[in-house]
PDB file of C-alpha atoms and ligand atoms in Angstrom:
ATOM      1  CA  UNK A  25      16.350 -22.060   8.180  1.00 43.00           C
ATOM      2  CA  UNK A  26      19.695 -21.027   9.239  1.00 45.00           C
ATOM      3  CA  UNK A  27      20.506 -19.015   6.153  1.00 44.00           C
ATOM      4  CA  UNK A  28      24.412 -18.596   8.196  1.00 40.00           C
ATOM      5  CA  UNK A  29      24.874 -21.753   7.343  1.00 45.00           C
ATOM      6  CA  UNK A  30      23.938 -22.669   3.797  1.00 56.00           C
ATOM      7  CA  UNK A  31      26.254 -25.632   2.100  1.00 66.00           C
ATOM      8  CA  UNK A  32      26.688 -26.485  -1.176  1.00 68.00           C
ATOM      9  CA  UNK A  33      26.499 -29.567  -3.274  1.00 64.00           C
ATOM     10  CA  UNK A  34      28.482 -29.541  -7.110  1.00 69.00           C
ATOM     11  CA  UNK A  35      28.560 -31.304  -9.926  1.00 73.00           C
ATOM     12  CA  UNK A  36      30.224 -30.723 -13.369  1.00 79.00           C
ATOM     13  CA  UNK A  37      27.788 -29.919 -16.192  1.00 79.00           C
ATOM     14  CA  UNK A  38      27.639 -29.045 -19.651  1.00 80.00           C
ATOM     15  CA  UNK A  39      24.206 -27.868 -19.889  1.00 82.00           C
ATOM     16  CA  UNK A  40      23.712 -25.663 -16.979  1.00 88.00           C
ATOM     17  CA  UNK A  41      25.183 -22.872 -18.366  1.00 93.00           C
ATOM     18  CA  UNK A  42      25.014 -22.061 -22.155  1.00 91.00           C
ATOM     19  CA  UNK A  43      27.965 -22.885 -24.295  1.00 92.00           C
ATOM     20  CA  UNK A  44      30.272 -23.533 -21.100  1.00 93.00           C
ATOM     21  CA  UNK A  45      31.631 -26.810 -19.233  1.00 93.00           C
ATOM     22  CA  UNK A  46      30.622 -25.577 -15.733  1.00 94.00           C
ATOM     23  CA  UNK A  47      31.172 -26.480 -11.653  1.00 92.00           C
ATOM     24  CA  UNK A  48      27.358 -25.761 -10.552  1.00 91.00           C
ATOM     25  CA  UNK A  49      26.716 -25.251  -7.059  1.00 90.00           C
ATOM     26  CA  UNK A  50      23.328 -26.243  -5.815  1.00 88.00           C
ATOM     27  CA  UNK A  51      22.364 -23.907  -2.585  1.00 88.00           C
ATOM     28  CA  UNK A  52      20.375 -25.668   0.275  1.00 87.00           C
ATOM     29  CA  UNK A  53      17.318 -24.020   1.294  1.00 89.00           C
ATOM     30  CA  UNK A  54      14.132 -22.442  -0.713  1.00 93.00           C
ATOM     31  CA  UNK A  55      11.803 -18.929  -0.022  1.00 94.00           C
ATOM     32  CA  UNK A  56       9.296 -20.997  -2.257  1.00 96.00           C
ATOM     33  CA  UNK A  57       7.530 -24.507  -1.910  1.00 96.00           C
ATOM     34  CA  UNK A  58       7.007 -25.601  -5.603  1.00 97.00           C
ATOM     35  CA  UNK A  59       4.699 -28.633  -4.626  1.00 96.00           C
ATOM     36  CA  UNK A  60       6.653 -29.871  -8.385  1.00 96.00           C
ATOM     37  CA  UNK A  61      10.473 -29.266  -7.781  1.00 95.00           C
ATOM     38  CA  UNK A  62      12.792 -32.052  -8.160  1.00 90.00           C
ATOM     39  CA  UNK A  63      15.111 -30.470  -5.911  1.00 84.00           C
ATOM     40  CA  UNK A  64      13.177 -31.418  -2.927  1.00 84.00           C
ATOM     41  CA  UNK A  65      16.443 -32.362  -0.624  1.00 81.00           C
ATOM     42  CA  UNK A  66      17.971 -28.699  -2.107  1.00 83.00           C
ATOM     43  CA  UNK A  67      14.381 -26.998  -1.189  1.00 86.00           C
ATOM     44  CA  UNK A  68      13.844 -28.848   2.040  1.00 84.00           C
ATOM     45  CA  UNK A  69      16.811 -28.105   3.675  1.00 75.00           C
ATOM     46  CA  UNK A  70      15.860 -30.344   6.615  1.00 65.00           C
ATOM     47  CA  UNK A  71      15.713 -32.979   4.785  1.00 58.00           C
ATOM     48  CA  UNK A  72      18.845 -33.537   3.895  1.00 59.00           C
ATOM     49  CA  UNK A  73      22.038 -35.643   5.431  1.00 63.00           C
ATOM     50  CA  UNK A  74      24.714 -32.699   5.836  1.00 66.00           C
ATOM     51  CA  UNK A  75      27.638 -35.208   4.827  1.00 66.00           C
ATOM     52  CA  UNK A  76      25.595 -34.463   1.240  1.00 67.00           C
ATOM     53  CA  UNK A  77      27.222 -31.387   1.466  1.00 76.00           C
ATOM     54  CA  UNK A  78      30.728 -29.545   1.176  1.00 81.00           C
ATOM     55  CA  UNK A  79      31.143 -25.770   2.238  1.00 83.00           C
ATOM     56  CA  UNK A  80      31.668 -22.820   0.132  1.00 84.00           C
ATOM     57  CA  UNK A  81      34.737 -22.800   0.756  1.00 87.00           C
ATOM     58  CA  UNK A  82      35.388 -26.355   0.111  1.00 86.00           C
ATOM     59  CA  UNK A  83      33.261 -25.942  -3.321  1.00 88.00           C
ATOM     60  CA  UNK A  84      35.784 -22.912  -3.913  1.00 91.00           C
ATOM     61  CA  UNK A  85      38.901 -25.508  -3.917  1.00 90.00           C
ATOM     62  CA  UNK A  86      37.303 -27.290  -6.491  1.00 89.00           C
ATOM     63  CA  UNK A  87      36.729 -24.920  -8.559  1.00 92.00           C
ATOM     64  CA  UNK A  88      40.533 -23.418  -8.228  1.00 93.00           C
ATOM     65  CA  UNK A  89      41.944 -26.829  -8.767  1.00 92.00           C
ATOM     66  CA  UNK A  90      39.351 -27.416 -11.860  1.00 91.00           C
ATOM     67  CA  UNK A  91      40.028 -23.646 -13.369  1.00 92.00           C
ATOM     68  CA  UNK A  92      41.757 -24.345 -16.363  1.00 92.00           C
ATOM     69  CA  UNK A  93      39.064 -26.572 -17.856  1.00 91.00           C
ATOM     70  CA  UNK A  94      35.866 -24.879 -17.007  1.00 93.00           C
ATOM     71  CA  UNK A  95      34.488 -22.528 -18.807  1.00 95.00           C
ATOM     72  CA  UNK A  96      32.017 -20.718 -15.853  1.00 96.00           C
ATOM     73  CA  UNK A  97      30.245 -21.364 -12.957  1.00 95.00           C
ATOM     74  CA  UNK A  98      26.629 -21.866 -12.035  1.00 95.00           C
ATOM     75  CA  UNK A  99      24.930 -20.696  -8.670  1.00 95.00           C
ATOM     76  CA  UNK A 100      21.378 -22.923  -8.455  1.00 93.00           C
ATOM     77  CA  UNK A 101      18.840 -24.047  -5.552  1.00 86.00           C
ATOM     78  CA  UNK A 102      17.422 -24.103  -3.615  1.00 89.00           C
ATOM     79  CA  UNK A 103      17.275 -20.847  -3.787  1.00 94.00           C
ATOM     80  CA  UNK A 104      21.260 -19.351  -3.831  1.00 95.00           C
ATOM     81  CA  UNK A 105      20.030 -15.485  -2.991  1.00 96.00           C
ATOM     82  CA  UNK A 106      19.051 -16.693   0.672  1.00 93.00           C
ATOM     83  CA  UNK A 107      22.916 -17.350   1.008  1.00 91.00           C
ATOM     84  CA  UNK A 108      24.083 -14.386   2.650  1.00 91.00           C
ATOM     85  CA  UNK A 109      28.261 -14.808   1.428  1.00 93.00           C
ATOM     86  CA  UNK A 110      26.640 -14.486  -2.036  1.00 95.00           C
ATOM     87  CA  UNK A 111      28.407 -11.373  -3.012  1.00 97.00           C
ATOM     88  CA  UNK A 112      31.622 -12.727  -1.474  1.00 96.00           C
ATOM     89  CA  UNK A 113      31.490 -15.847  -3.130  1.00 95.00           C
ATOM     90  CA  UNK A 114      31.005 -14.090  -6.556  1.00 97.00           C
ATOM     91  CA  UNK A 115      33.799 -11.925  -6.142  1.00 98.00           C
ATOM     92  CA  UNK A 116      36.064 -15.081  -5.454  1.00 96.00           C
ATOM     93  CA  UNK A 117      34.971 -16.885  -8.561  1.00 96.00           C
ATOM     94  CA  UNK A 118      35.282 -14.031 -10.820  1.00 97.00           C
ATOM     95  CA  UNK A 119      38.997 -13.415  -9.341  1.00 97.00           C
ATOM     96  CA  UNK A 120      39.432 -16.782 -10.829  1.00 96.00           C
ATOM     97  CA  UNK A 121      39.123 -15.742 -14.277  1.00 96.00           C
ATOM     98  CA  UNK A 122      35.599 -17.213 -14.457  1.00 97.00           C
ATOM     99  CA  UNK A 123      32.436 -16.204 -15.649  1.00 98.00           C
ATOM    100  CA  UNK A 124      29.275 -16.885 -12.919  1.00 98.00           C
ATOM    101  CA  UNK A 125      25.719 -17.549 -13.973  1.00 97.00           C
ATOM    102  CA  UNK A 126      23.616 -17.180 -11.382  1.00 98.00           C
ATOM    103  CA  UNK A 127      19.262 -19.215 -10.710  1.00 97.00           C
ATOM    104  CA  UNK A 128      17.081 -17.495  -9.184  1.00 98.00           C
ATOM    105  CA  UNK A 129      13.303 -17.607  -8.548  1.00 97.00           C
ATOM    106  CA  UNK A 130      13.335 -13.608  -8.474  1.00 98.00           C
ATOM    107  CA  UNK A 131      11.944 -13.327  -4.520  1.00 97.00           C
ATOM    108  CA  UNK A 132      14.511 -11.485  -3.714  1.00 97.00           C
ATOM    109  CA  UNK A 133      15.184  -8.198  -5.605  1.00 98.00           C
ATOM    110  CA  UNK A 134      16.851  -6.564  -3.412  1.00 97.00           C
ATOM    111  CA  UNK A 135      20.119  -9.373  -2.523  1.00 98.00           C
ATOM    112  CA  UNK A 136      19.953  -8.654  -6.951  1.00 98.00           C
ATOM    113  CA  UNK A 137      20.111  -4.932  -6.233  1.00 98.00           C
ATOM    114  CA  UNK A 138      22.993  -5.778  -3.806  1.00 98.00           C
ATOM    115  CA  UNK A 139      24.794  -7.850  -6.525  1.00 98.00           C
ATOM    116  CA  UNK A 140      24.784  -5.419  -8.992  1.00 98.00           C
ATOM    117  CA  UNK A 141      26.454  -2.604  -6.971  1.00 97.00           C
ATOM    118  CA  UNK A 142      29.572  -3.360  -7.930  1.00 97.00           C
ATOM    119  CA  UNK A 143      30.736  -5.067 -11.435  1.00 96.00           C
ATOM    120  CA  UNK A 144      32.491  -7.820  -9.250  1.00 98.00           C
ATOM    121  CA  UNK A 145      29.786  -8.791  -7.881  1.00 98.00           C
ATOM    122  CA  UNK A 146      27.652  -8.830 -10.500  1.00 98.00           C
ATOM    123  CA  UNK A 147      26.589 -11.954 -12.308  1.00 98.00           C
ATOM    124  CA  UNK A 148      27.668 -12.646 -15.682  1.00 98.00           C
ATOM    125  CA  UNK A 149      24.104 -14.579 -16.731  1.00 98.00           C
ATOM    126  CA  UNK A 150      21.129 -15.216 -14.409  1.00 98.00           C
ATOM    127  CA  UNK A 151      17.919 -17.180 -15.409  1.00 98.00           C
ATOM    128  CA  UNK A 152      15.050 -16.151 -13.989  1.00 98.00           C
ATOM    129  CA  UNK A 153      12.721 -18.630 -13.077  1.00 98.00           C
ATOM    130  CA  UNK A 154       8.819 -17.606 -14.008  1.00 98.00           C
ATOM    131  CA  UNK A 155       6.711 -20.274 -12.280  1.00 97.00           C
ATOM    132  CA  UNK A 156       3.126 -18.916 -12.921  1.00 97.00           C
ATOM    133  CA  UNK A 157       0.667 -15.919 -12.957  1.00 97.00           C
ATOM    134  CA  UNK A 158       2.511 -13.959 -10.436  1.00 96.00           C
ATOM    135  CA  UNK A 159      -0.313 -13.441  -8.186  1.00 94.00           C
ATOM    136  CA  UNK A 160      -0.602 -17.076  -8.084  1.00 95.00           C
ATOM    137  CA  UNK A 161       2.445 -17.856  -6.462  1.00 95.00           C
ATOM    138  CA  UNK A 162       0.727 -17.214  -3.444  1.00 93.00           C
ATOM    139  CA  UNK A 163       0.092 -20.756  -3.544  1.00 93.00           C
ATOM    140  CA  UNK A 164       4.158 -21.513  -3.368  1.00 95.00           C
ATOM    141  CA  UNK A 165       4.265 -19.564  -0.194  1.00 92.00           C
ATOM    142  CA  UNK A 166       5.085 -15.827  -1.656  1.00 91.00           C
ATOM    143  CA  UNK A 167       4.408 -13.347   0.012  1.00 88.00           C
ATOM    144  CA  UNK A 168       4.409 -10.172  -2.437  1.00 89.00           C
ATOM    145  CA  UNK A 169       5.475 -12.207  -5.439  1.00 90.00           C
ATOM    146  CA  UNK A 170       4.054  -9.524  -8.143  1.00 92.00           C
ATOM    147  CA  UNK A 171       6.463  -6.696  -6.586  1.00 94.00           C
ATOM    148  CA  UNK A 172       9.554  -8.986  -6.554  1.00 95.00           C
ATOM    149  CA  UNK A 173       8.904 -10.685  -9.843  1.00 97.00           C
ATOM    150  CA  UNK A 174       8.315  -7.520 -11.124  1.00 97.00           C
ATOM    151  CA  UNK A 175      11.771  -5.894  -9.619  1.00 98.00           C
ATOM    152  CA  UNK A 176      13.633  -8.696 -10.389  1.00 98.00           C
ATOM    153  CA  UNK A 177      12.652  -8.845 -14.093  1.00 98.00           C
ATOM    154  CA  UNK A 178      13.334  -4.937 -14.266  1.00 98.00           C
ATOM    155  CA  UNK A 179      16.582  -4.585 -12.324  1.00 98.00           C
ATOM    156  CA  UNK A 180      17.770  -7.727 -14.885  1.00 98.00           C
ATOM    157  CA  UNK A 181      16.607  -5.546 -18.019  1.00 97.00           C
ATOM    158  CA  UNK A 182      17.912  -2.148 -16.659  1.00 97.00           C
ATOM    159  CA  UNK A 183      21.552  -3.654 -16.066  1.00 96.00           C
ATOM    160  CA  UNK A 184      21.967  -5.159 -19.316  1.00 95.00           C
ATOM    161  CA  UNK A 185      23.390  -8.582 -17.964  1.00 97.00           C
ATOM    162  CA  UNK A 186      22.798 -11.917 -20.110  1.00 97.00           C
ATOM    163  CA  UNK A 187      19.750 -13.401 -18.737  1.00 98.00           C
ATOM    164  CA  UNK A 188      17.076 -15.917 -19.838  1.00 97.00           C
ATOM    165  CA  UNK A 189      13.664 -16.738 -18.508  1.00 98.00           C
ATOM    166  CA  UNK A 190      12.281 -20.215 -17.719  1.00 97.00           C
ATOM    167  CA  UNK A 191       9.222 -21.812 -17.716  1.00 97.00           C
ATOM    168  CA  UNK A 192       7.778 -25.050 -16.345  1.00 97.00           C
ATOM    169  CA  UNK A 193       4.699 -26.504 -18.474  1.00 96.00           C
ATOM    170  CA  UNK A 194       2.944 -28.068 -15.959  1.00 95.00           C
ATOM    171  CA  UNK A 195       0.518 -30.984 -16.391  1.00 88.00           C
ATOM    172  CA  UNK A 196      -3.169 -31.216 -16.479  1.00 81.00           C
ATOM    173  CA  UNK A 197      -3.221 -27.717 -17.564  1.00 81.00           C
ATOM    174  CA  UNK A 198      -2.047 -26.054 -14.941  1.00 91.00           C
ATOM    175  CA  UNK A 199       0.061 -23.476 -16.435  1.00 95.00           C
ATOM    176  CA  UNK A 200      -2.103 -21.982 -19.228  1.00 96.00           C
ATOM    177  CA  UNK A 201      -1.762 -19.183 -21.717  1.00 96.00           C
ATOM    178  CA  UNK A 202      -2.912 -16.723 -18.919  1.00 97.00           C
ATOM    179  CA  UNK A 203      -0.566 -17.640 -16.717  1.00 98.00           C
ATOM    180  CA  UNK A 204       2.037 -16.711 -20.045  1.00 98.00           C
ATOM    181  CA  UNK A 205      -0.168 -13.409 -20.371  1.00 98.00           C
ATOM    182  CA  UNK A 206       0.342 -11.956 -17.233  1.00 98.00           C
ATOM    183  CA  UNK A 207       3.806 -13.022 -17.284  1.00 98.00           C
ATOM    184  CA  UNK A 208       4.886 -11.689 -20.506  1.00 98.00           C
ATOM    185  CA  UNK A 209       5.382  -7.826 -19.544  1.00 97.00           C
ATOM    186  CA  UNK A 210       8.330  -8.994 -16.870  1.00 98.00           C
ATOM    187  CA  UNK A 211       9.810 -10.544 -20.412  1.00 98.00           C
ATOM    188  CA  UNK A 212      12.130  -8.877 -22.726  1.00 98.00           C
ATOM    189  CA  UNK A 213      14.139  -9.685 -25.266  1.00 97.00           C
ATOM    190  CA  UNK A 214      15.727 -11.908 -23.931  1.00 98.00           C
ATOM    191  CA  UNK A 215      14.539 -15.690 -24.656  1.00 97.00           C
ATOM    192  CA  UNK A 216      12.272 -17.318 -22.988  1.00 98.00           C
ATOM    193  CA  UNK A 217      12.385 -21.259 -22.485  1.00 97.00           C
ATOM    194  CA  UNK A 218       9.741 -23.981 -21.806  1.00 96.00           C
ATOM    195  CA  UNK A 219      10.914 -27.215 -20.435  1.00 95.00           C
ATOM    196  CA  UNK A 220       8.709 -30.338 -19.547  1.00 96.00           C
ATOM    197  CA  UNK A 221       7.488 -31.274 -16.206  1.00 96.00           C
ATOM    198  CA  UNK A 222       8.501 -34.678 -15.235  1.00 94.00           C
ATOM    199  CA  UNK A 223       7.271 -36.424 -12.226  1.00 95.00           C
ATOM    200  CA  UNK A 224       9.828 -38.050  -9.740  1.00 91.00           C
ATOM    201  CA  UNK A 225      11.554 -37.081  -6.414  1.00 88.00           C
ATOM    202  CA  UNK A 226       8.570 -34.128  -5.536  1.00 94.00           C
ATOM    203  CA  UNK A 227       8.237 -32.013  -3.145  1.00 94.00           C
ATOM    204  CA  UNK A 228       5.157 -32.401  -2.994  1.00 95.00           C
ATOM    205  CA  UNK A 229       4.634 -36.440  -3.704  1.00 94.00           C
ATOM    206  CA  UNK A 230       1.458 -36.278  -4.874  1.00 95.00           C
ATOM    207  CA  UNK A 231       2.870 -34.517  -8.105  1.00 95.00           C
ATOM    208  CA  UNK A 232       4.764 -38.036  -8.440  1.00 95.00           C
ATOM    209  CA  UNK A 233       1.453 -39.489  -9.603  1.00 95.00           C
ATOM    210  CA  UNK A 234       0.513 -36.569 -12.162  1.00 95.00           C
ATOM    211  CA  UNK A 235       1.929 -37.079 -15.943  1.00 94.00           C
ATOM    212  CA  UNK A 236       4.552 -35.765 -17.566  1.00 95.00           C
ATOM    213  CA  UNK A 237       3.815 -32.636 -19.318  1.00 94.00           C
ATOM    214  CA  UNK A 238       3.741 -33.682 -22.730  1.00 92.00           C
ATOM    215  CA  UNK A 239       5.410 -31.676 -26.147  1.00 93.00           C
ATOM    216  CA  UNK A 240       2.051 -30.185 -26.590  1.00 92.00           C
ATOM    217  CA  UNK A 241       2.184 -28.589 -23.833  1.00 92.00           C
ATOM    218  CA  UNK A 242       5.408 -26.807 -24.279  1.00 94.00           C
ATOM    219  CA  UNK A 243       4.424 -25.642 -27.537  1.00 95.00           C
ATOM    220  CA  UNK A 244       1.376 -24.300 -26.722  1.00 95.00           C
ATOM    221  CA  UNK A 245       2.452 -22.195 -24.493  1.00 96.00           C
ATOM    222  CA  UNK A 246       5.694 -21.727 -26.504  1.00 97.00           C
ATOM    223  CA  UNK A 247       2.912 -20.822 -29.333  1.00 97.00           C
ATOM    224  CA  UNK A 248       1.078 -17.980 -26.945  1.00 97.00           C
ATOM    225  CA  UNK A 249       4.657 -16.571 -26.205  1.00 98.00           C
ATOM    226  CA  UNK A 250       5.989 -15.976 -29.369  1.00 98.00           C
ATOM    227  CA  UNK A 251       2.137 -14.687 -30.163  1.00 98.00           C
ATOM    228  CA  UNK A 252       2.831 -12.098 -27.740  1.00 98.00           C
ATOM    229  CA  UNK A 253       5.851 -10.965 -29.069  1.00 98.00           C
ATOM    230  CA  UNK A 254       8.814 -12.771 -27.234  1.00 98.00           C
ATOM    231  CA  UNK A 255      11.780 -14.648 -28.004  1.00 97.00           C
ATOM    232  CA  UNK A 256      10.941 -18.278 -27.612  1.00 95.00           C
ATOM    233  CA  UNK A 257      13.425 -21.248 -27.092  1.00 79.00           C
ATOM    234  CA  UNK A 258      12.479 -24.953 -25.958  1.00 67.00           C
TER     235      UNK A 258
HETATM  236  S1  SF4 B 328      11.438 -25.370  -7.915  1.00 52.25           S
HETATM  237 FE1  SF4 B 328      13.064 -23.924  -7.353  1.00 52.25          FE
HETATM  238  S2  SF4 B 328      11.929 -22.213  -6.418  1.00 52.25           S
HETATM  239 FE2  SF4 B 328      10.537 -23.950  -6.413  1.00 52.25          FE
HETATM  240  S3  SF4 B 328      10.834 -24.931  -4.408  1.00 52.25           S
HETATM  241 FE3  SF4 B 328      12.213 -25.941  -5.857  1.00 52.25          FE
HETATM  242  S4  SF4 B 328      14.152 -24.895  -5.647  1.00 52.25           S
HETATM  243 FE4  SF4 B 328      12.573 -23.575  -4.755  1.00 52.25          FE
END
């Protein structure tokens, strides 16, 4: 992956980004291979026709013509800490008066580390993705995902930014309560959220034939989370 030449596909929203109207800009290209992600033509940057696409600096126009009626803007994935005119492109929103909220997955604690240098470059919100047991996501194609998870999750705490944590409950079981036990120590205060797999549009297509996760699911783990002390939200 060419990560010199990342592109970016928006889209106005009112959900991405709590209590705003936000531009969110979807990065092309993934560090993980979530055989369930949705954003398969985001994650599989391959895959994907490039006149999908507009340029930062193209999604930057946008967002200066749009400025007086959003409220923030959203950085998602793919994975938008492989983009290396991250800090750059911050610093250009926030000169525009507005707040940025940035995904991430949490592979990459040190582009974080980078962010938070400097306050203009530092996010405003991030949600931190928390896909299973971290020595499980191995099987997404991590290579040290307990140290990055781990860094991520602390370097978030120790600068005091907004955040949230997300969770996917997964069919057939396959995000259980020890998957939420090993990763409630990254988890602070902040809340933690459990949406609903959905089948569709895979990576992987054989996930297109699995069920949707169903309420149950959520709240059970939802259930073991707030057991252990955290601030749950579904
Ligand atoms: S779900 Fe997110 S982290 Fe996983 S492959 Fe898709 S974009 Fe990457």
């Amino acid at each position: 992956m060419n990560v010199n030449n990342l592109l970016v596909l928006r889209k106005t929203s009112l959900v991405d980004y709590p209590g705003k109207v936000a531009t969110t800009l979807f990065f092309r290209g993934c560090n993980l291979r979530c055989p369930w992600c949705q954003n398969r033509e985001l994650a599989l940057a391959s895959d994907t026709p490039d006149q999908a696409f507009i340029s930062p600096d193209e999604a930057l126009r946008h967002i200066e013509k749009r400025r007086a009626v959003l409220g923030g803007v959203v950085l998602s994935g793919g994975e938008p800490t492989l983009y290396h005119g991250l800090p750059a492109l911050i610093t250009r929103i926030k000169a525009l008066g507005l707040p940025v909220k940035l995904d991430t997955n949490g592979m990459a604690p040190h582009v974080l580390e980078t962010l938070f240098w400097q306050r203009e470059t530092t996010p405003d919100y991030i949600a931190l993705d928390l896909k299973l047991a971290p020595v499980r996501y191995t099987m997404l194609g991590a290579k040290n995902p307990t140290v990055q998870l781990k860094e991520s999750a602390a370097l978030i705490h120790a600068t005091g930014v907004n955040h949230e944590f997300r969770s996917l409950a997964l069919p057939r079981d396959l995000f259980t309560d020890n998957d939420v036990e090993a990763l409630a120590p990254l988890v602070d205060d902040a809340p933690w959220f459990f949406r609903l797999f959905q089948p569709g549009n895979c990576l992987d297509p054989v996930w297109d034939e699995f069920p949707a996760a169903q309420e149950e699911d959520g709240a059970r783990l939802a259930k073991k989370a707030g057991q252990l002390g955290k601030r749950v939200d579904r």
